Coordinates of C-alpha atoms and ligand atoms in Angstrom, one line a residue:
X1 CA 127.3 105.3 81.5
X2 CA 130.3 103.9 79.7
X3 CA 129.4 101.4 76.9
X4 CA 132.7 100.0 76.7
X5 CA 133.0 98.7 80.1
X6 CA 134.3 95.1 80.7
X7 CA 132.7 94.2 83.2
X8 CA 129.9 92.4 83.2
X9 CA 126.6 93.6 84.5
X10 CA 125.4 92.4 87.9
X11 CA 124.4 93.0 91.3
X12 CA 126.2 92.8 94.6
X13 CA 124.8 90.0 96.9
X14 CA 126.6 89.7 100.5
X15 CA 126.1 85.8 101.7
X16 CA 126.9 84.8 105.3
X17 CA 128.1 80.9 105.2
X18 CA 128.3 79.0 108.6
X19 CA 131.2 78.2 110.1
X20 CA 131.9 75.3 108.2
X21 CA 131.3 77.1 105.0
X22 CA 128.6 74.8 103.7
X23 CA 125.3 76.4 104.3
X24 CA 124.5 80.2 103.0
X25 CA 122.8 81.2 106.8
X26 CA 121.6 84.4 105.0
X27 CA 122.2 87.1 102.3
X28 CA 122.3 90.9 102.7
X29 CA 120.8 92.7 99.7
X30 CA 119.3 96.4 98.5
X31 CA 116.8 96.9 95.4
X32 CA 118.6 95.6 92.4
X33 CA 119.0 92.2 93.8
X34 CA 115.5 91.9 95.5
X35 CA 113.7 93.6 92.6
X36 CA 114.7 90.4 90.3
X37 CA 113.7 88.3 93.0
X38 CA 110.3 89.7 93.0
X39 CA 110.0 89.7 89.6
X40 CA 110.0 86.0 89.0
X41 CA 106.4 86.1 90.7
X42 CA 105.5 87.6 87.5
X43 CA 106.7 85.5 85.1
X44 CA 104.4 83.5 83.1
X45 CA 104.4 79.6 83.3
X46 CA 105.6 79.8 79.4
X47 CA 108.5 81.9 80.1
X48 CA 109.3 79.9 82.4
X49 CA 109.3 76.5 80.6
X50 CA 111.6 78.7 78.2
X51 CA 114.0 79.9 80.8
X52 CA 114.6 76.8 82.6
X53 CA 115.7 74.7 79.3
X54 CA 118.5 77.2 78.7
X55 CA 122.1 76.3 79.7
X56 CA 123.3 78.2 82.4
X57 CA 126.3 76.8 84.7
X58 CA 124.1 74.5 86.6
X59 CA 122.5 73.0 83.2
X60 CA 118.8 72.5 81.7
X61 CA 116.1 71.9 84.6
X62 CA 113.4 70.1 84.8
X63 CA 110.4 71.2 86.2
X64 CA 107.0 69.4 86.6
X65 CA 105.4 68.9 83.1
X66 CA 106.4 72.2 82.2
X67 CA 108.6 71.6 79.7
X68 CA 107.2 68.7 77.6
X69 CA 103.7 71.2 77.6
X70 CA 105.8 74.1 76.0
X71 CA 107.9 71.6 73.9
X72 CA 104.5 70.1 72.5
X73 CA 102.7 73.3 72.3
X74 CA 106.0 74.4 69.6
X75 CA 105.6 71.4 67.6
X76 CA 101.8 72.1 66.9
X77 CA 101.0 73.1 63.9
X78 CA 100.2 76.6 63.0
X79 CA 96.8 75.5 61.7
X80 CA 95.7 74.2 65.1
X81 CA 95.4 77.7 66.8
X82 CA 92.5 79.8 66.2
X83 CA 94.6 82.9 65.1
X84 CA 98.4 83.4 63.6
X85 CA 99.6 85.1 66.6
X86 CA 98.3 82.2 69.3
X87 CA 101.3 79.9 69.5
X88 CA 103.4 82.7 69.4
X89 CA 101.6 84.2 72.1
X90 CA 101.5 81.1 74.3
X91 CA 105.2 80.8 73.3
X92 CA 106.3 83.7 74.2
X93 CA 103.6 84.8 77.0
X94 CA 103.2 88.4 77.7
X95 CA 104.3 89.3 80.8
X96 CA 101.5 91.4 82.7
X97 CA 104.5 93.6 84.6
X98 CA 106.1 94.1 81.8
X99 CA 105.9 97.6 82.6
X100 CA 108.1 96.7 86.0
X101 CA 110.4 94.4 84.8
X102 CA 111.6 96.2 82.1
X103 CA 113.3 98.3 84.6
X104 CA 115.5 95.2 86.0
X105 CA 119.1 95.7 86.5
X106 CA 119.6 92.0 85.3
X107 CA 116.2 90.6 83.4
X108 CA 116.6 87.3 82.7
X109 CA 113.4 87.2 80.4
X110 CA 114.4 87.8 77.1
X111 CA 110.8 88.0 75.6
X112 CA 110.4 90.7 73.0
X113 CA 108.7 93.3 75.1
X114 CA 105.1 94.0 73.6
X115 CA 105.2 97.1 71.3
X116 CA 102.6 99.8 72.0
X117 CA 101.4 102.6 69.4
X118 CA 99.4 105.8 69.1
X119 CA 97.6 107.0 66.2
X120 CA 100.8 109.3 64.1
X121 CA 98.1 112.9 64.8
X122 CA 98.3 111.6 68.8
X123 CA 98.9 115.4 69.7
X124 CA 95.5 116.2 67.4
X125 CA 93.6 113.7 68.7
X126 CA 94.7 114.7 72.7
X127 CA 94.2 117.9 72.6
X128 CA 90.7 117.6 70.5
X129 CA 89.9 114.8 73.6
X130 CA 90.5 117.0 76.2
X131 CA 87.9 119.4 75.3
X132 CA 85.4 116.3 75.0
X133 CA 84.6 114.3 77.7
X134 CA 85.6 111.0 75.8
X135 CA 89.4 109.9 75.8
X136 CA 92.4 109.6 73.5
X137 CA 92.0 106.2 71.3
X138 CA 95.0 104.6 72.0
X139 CA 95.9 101.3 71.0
X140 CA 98.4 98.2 71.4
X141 CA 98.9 95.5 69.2
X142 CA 101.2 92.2 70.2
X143 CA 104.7 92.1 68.8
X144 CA 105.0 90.0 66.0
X145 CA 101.6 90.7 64.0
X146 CA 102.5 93.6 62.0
X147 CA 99.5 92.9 59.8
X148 CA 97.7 94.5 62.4
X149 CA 99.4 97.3 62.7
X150 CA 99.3 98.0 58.6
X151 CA 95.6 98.0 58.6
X152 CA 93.6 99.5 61.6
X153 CA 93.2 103.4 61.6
X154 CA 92.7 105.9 64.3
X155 CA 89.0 107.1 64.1
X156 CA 90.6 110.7 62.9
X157 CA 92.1 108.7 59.7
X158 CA 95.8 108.2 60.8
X159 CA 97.6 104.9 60.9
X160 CA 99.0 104.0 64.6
X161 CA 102.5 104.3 63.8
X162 CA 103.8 106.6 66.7
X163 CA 105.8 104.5 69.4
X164 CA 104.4 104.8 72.6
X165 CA 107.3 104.1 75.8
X166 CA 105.9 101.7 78.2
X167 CA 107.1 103.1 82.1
X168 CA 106.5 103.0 85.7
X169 CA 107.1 105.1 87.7
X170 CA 108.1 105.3 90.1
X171 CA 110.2 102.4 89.1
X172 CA 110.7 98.5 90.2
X173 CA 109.2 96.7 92.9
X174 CA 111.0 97.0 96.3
X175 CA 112.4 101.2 98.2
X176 CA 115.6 102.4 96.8
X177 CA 117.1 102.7 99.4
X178 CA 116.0 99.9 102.0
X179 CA 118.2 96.9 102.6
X180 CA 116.6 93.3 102.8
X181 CA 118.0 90.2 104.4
X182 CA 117.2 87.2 102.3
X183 CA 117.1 84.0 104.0
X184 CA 118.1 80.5 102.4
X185 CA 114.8 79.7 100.8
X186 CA 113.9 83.0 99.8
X187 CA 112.5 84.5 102.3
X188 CA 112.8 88.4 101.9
X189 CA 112.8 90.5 105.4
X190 CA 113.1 93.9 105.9
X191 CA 116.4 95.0 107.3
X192 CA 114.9 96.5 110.3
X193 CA 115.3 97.0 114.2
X194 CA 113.8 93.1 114.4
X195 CA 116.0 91.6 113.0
X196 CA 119.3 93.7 112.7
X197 CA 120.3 92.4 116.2
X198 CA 120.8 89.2 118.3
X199 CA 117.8 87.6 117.6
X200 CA 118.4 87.2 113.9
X201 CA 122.1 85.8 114.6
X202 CA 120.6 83.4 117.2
X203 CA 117.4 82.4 114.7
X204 CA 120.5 81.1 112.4
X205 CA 122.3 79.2 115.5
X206 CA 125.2 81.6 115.4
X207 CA 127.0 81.5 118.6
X208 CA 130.4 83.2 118.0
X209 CA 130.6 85.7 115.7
X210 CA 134.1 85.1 114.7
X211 CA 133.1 81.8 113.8
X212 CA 131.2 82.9 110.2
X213 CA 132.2 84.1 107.1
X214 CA 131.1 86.7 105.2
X215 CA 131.5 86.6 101.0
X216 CA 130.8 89.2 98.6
X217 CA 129.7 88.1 95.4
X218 CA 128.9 90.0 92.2
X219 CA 125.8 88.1 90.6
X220 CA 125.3 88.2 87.0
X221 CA 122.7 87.3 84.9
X222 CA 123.9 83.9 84.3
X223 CA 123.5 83.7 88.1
X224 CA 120.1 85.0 87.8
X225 CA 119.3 82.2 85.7
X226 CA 120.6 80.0 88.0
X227 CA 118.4 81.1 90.8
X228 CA 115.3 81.1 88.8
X229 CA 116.2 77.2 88.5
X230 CA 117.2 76.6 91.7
X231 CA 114.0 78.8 93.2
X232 CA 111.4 76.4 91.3
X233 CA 113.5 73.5 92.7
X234 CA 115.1 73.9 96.2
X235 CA 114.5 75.3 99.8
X236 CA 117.8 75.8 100.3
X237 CA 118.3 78.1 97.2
X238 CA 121.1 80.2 98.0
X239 CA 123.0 77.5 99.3
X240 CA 122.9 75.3 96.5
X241 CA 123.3 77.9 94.2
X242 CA 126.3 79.4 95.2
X243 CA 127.9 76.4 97.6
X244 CA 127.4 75.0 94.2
X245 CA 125.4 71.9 95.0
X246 CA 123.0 70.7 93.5
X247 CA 119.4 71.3 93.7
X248 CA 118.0 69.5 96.7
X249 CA 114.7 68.8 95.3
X250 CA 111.9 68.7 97.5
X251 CA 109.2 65.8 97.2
X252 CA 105.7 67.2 96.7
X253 CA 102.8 66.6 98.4
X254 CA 99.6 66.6 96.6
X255 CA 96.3 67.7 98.8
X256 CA 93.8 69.2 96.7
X257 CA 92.9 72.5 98.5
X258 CA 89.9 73.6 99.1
X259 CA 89.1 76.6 96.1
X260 CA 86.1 78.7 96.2
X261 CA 84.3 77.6 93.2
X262 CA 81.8 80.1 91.8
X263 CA 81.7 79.1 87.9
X264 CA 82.3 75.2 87.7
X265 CA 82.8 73.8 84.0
X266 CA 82.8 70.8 82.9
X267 CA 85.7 68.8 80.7
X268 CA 84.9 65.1 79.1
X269 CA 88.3 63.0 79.2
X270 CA 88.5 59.6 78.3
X271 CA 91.7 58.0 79.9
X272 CA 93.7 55.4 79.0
X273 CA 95.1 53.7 82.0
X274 CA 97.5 50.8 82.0
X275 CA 95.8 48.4 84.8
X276 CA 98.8 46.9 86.5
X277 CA 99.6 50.2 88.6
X278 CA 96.8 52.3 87.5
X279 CA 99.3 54.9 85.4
X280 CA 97.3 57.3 83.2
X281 CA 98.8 56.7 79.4
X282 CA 97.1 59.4 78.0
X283 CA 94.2 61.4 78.2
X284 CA 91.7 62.1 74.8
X285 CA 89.7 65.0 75.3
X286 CA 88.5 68.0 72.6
X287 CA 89.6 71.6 72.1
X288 CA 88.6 72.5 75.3
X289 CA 91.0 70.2 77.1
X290 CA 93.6 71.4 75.0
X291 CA 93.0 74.8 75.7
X292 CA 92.8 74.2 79.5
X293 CA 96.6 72.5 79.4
X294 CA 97.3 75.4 76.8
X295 CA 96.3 78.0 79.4
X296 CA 98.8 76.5 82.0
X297 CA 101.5 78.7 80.1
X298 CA 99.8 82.1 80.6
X299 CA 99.8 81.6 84.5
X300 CA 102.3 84.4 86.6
X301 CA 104.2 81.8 89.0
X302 CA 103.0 84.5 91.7
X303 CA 99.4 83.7 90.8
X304 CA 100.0 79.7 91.2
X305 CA 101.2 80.0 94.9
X306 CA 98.5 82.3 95.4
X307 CA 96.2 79.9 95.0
X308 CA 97.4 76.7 96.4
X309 CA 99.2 78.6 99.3
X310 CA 101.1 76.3 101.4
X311 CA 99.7 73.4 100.0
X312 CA 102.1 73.6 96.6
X313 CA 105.9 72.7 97.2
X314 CA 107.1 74.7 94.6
X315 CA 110.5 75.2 95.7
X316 CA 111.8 78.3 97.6
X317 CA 108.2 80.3 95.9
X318 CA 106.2 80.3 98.8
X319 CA 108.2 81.8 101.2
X320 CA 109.4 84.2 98.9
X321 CA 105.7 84.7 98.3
X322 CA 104.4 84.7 101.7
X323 CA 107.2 87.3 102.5
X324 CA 106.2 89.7 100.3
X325 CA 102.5 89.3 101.2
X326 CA 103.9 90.4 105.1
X327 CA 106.0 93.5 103.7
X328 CA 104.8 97.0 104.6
X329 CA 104.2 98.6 101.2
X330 CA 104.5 102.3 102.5
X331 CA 107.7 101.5 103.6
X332 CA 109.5 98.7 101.7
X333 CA 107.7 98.8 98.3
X334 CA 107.2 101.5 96.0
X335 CA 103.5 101.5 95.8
X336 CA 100.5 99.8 97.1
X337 CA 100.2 99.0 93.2
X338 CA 103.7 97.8 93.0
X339 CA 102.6 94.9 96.0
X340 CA 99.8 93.9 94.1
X341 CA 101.7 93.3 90.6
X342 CA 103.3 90.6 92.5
X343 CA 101.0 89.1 95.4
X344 CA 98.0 89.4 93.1
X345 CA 99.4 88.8 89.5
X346 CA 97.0 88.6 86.4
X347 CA 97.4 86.9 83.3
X348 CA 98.5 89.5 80.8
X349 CA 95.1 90.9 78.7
X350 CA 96.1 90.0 75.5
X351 CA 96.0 86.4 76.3
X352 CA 92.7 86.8 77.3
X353 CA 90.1 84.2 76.0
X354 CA 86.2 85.0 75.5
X355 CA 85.5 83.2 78.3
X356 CA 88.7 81.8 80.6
X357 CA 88.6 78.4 81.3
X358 CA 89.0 78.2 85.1
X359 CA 87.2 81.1 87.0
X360 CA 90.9 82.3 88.6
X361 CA 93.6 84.1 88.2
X362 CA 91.1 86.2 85.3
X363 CA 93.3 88.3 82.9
X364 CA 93.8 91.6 84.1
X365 CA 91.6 94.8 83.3
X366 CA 94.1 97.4 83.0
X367 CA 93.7 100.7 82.6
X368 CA 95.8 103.0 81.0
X369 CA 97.4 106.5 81.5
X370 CA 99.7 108.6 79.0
X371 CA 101.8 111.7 79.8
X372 CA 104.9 113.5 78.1
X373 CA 107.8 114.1 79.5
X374 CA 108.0 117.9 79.1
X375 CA 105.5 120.2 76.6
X376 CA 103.5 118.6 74.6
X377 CA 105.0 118.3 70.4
X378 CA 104.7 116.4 67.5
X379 CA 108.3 114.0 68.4
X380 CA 108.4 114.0 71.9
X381 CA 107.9 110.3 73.6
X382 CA 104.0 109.6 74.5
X383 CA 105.3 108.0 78.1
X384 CA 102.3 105.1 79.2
X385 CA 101.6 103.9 82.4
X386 CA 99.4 100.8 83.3
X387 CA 97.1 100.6 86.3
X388 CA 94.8 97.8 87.3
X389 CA 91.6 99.5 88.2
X390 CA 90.9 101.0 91.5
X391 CA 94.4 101.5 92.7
X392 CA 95.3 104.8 94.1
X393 CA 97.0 106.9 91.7
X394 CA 97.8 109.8 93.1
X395 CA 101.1 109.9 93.3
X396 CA 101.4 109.4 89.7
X397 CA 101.0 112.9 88.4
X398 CA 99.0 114.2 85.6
X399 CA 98.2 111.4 83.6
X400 CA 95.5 111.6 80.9
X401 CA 94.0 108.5 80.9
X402 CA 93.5 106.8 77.3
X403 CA 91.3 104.9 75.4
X404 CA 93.1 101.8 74.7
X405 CA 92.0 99.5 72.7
X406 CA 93.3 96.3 72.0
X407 CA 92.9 94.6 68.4
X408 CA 93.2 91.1 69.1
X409 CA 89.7 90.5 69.8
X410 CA 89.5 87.9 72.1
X411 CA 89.0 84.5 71.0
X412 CA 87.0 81.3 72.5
X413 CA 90.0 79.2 72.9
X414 CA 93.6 79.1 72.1
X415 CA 93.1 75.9 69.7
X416 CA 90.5 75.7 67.3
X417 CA 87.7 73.0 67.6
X418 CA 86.1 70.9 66.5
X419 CA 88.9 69.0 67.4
X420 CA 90.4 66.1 69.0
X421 CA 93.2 65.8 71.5
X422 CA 95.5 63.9 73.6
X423 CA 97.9 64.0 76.7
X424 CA 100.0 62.2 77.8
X425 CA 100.4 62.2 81.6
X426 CA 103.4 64.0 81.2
X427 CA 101.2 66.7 79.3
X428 CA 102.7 66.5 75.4
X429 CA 99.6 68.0 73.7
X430 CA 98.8 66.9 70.3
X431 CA 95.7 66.0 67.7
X432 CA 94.2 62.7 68.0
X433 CA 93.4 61.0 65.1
X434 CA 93.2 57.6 64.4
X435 CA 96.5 56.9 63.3
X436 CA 98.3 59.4 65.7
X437 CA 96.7 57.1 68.4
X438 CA 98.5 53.9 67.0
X439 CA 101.5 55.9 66.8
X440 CA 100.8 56.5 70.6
X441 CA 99.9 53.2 71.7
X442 CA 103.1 51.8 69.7
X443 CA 105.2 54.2 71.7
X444 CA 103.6 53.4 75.1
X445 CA 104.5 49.7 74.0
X446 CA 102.3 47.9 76.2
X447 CA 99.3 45.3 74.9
X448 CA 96.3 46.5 74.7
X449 CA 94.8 43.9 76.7
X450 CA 96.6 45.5 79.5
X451 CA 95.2 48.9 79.4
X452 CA 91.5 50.2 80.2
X453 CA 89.6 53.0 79.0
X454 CA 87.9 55.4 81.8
X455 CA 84.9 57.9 81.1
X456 CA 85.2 60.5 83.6
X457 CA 83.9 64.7 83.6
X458 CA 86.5 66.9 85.3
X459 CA 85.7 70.1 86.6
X460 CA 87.6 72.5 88.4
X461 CA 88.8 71.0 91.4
X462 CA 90.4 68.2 89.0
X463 CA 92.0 70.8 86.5
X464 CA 93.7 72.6 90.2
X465 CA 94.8 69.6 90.8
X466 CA 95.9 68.9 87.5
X467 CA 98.4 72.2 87.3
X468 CA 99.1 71.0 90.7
X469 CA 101.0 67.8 89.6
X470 CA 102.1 69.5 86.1
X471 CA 104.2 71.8 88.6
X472 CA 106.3 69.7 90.5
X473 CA 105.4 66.2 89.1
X474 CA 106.2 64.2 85.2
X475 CA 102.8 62.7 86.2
X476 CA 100.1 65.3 85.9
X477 CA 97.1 63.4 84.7
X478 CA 97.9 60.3 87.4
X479 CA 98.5 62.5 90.3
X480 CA 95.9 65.4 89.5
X481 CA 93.1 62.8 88.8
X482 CA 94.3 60.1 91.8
X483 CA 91.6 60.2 93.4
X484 CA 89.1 59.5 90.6
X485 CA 91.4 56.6 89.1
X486 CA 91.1 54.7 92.7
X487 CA 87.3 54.0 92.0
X488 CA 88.5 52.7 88.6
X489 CA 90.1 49.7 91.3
X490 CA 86.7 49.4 93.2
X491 CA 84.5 48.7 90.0
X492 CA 86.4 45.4 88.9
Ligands
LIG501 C1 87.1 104.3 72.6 O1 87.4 104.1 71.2 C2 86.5 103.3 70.5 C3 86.9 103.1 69.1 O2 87.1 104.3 68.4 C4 85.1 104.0 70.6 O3 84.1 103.2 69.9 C5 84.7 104.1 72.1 O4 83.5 104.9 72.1 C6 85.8 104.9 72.8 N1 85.4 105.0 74.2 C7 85.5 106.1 74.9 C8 85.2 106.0 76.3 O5 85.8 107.2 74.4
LIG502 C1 132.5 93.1 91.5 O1 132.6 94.1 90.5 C2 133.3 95.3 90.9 C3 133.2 96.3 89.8 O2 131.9 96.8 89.7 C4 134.8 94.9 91.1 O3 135.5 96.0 91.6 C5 134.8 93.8 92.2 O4 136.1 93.4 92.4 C6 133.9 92.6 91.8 N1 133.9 91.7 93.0 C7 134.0 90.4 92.8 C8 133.9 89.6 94.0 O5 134.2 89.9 91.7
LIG503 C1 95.9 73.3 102.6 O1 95.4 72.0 102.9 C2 94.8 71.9 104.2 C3 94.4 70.4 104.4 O2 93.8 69.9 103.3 C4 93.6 72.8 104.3 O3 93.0 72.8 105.5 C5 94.1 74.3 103.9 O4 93.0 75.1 103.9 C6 94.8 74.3 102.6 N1 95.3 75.6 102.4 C7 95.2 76.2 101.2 C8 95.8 77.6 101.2 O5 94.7 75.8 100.2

């Protein structure tokens, strides 16, 4: 390909517009486009909160609590975290399809992809493995901490130094060669015999077909950006993106669903609520509050409509969910494993915590595979695969599977504790001290005789509903704990 090209990179995107030109009635797209559609399923809550803030042609975004959690998570202080890599980590979250993103015509997430490495003697130690019945050590190690790197050896002496390419194959999420028809809020259908024919045309009130216009457009990753904003925002997506209107923002509803709970836990808060409307100030809670807001960043936006399914109004994300969910995978996608990157997303390993705080959306177990590309010497690429457990493999080839093991250790929570902590209901997290509270309460600049202190244990129901609100609200703590600040009312 030429390097020298002018033009900008992008995808082609045909819109039809109704007759009056003001409504996008549906778009016509193949892979590149609906690959970077699926891929926002997998982006982390973090990245997101990163994304939205950048300038793009329709400006910064709001959305939910998102960005005053990320903002306040950058302004703690190194010391707070339990290791030196954590707020980098929760800052720049791992992606846990990194492996299919990277393929992206147009990836919006500029994240520095995670480096993997093999002991320098890789070829030694594979061939001596093969003979044995245990497997290659292999070994990862997140991006920034080269201190890790430096010191850990491979059991046969050598440093990990070797590069090892992360790749899919086969490659992206959606058939090469399929078309989709993408409908105003994101829902993706298969361009197939149902829907290439009347019935679609007449779905989108299209009586004459004169009467609409067709546009071409050439998206480019500005647009892309755009999208990702106006997804998280709109139903109407395409048409406020590229009718260039604004955002029509939906109003939320919040119904706390109905969870299997296996595990529960058990969070002390003590709120600060100002009595004339019942508006949570702030919330003061230890490490293990912190970490549960914390962990809100690590969450793949596919894994979030998973679990509150209809019952989150996150924008154009559930239908684009749903749809996928009702795609045939032998036909549309390009694995079984490529559907369940995005309907079934985990939280990327390395941000795994001893124990994880709310009993869903576990970090994945992945398992991985290497293989050369050609004979096996000292400088070709070892090429790496990851699979979750379990999924069929065989049309991967002959993949060796390694021994991979991951330095950062896991850790018992994000922050260290003992420690004290506020929110505020907007969800700035920060240490609570005596003085940082008058600091607070001068800022919230309302007498003290008009606010109320509230004991209450949360469990997980409440933190659900929590993330709930933090999504598509700038009240998390008042909407996600509603229901227990009523019975504040009833007491008096
Ligand atoms: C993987 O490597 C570690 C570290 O060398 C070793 O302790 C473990 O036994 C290995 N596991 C297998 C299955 O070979
Ligand atoms: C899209 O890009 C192609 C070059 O790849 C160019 O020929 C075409 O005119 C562009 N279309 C629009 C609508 O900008
Ligand atoms: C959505 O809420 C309704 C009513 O509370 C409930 O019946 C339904 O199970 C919920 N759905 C999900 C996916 O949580």
């Amino acid at each position: 390909m030429a390097t020298t090209t002018q033009v900008e990179e992008h995808v082609s995107l045909k819109l039809l517009l109704n007759e009056k030109g003001n409504k996008v009635l549906f778009a016509e797209a193949g892979k590149d486009f609906v690959d970077i559609l699926c891929s926002f399923l997998t982006i982390p809550l973090g990245t997101i909160a990163k994304l939205v803030e950048k300038e793009s042609s329709i400006g910064q975004v709001t959305v939910g609590c998102l960005n005053s959690l990320y903002g306040s998570v950058a302004n703690l202080d190194e010391g707070c975290f339990s290791t030196k890599t954590t707020k980098q980590m929760l800052l720049q979250p791992i992606n846990s399809a990194e492996d299919y993103c990277n393929t992206l015509k147009l990836n919006i997430d500029d994240t520095q992809p995670t480096k993997y490495f093999a002991c320098t003697n890789y070829n030694a130690c594979y061939y001596r493995d093969m003979s044995m019945t245990s497997s290659t050590f292999f070994f990862f190690w997140y991006k920034t901490s080269s201190t890790f790197k430096d010191n850990l050896k491979c059991r046969c002496g050598n440093y990990f130094t070797r590069p090892v390419l992360l790749k899919h194959l086969p490659q992206g999420f959606v058939n090469g060669v399929a078309t989709f028809v993408i409908t105003d809020d994101l829902t993706i259908k298969p361009n197939c015999i149902d829907y290439t024919s009347f019935s679609l045309f007449k779905e989108f009130g299209v009586k004459n077909p004169s009467s609409v216009k067709e546009v071409v457009l050439n998206v480019t990753k500005e647009k892309v950006l755009d999208l990702l904003k106006c997804s998280l925002l709109s139903k109407s997506t395409l048409t406020d993106l590229f009718l260039e209107k604004k955002p029509s923002l939906e109003r939320s509803r919040f119904i706390l669903s109905d969870v299997e709970i296996r595990d529960n836990i058990q969070i002390n808060l003590k709120l600060v609520i100002r009595k004339s409307d019942n508006k949570v100030m702030y919330a003061q809670g230890q490490q293990d509050f912190a970490n549960l807001l914390l962990s809100f960043l690590t969450f793949p936006l596919g894994g979030i409509v998973r679990i509150f399914g209809e019952n989150c109004s996150f924008g154009s994300m559930n239908g684009l969910y749903k749809s996928i969910v009702d795609l045939d995978e032998n036909q549309y996608l390009t694995s079984m494993e490529a559907k369940n990157r995005l309907v079934d997303p985990c939280i990327a390993p390395q941000l795994k915590l001893s124990k994880q705080i709310l009993p869903i959306l576990d970090p994945g177990v992945l398992e991985y595979y290497g293989y050369f590309e050609g004979v096996v010497t000292s400088n070709n690429i070892i090429q790496v695969q990851i699979f979750k457990p379990g999924v069929d493999k065989s049309y991967a080839g002959n993949f060796k599977k390694l021994n991979s093991s991951n330095v950062m250790n896991p850790v018992d929570g994000y922050v260290k504790g003992p420690a004290m902590y506020f929110a505020t209901d907007d969800l700035v997290v920060a240490p609570l001290t005596p003085i940082s509270a008058l600091g607070l309460l001068n800022r919230l600049n309302t007498p003290l005789n008009e606010l109320k202190e509230k004991v209450i244990t949360i469990g997980i129901k409440e933190c659900l509903s929590i993330l709930k609100a933090s999504l598509t609200s700038t009240s998390a703590l008042t909407n996600g704990l509603a229901h227990m600040l009523t019975e504040v009312k009833e007491e008096k």
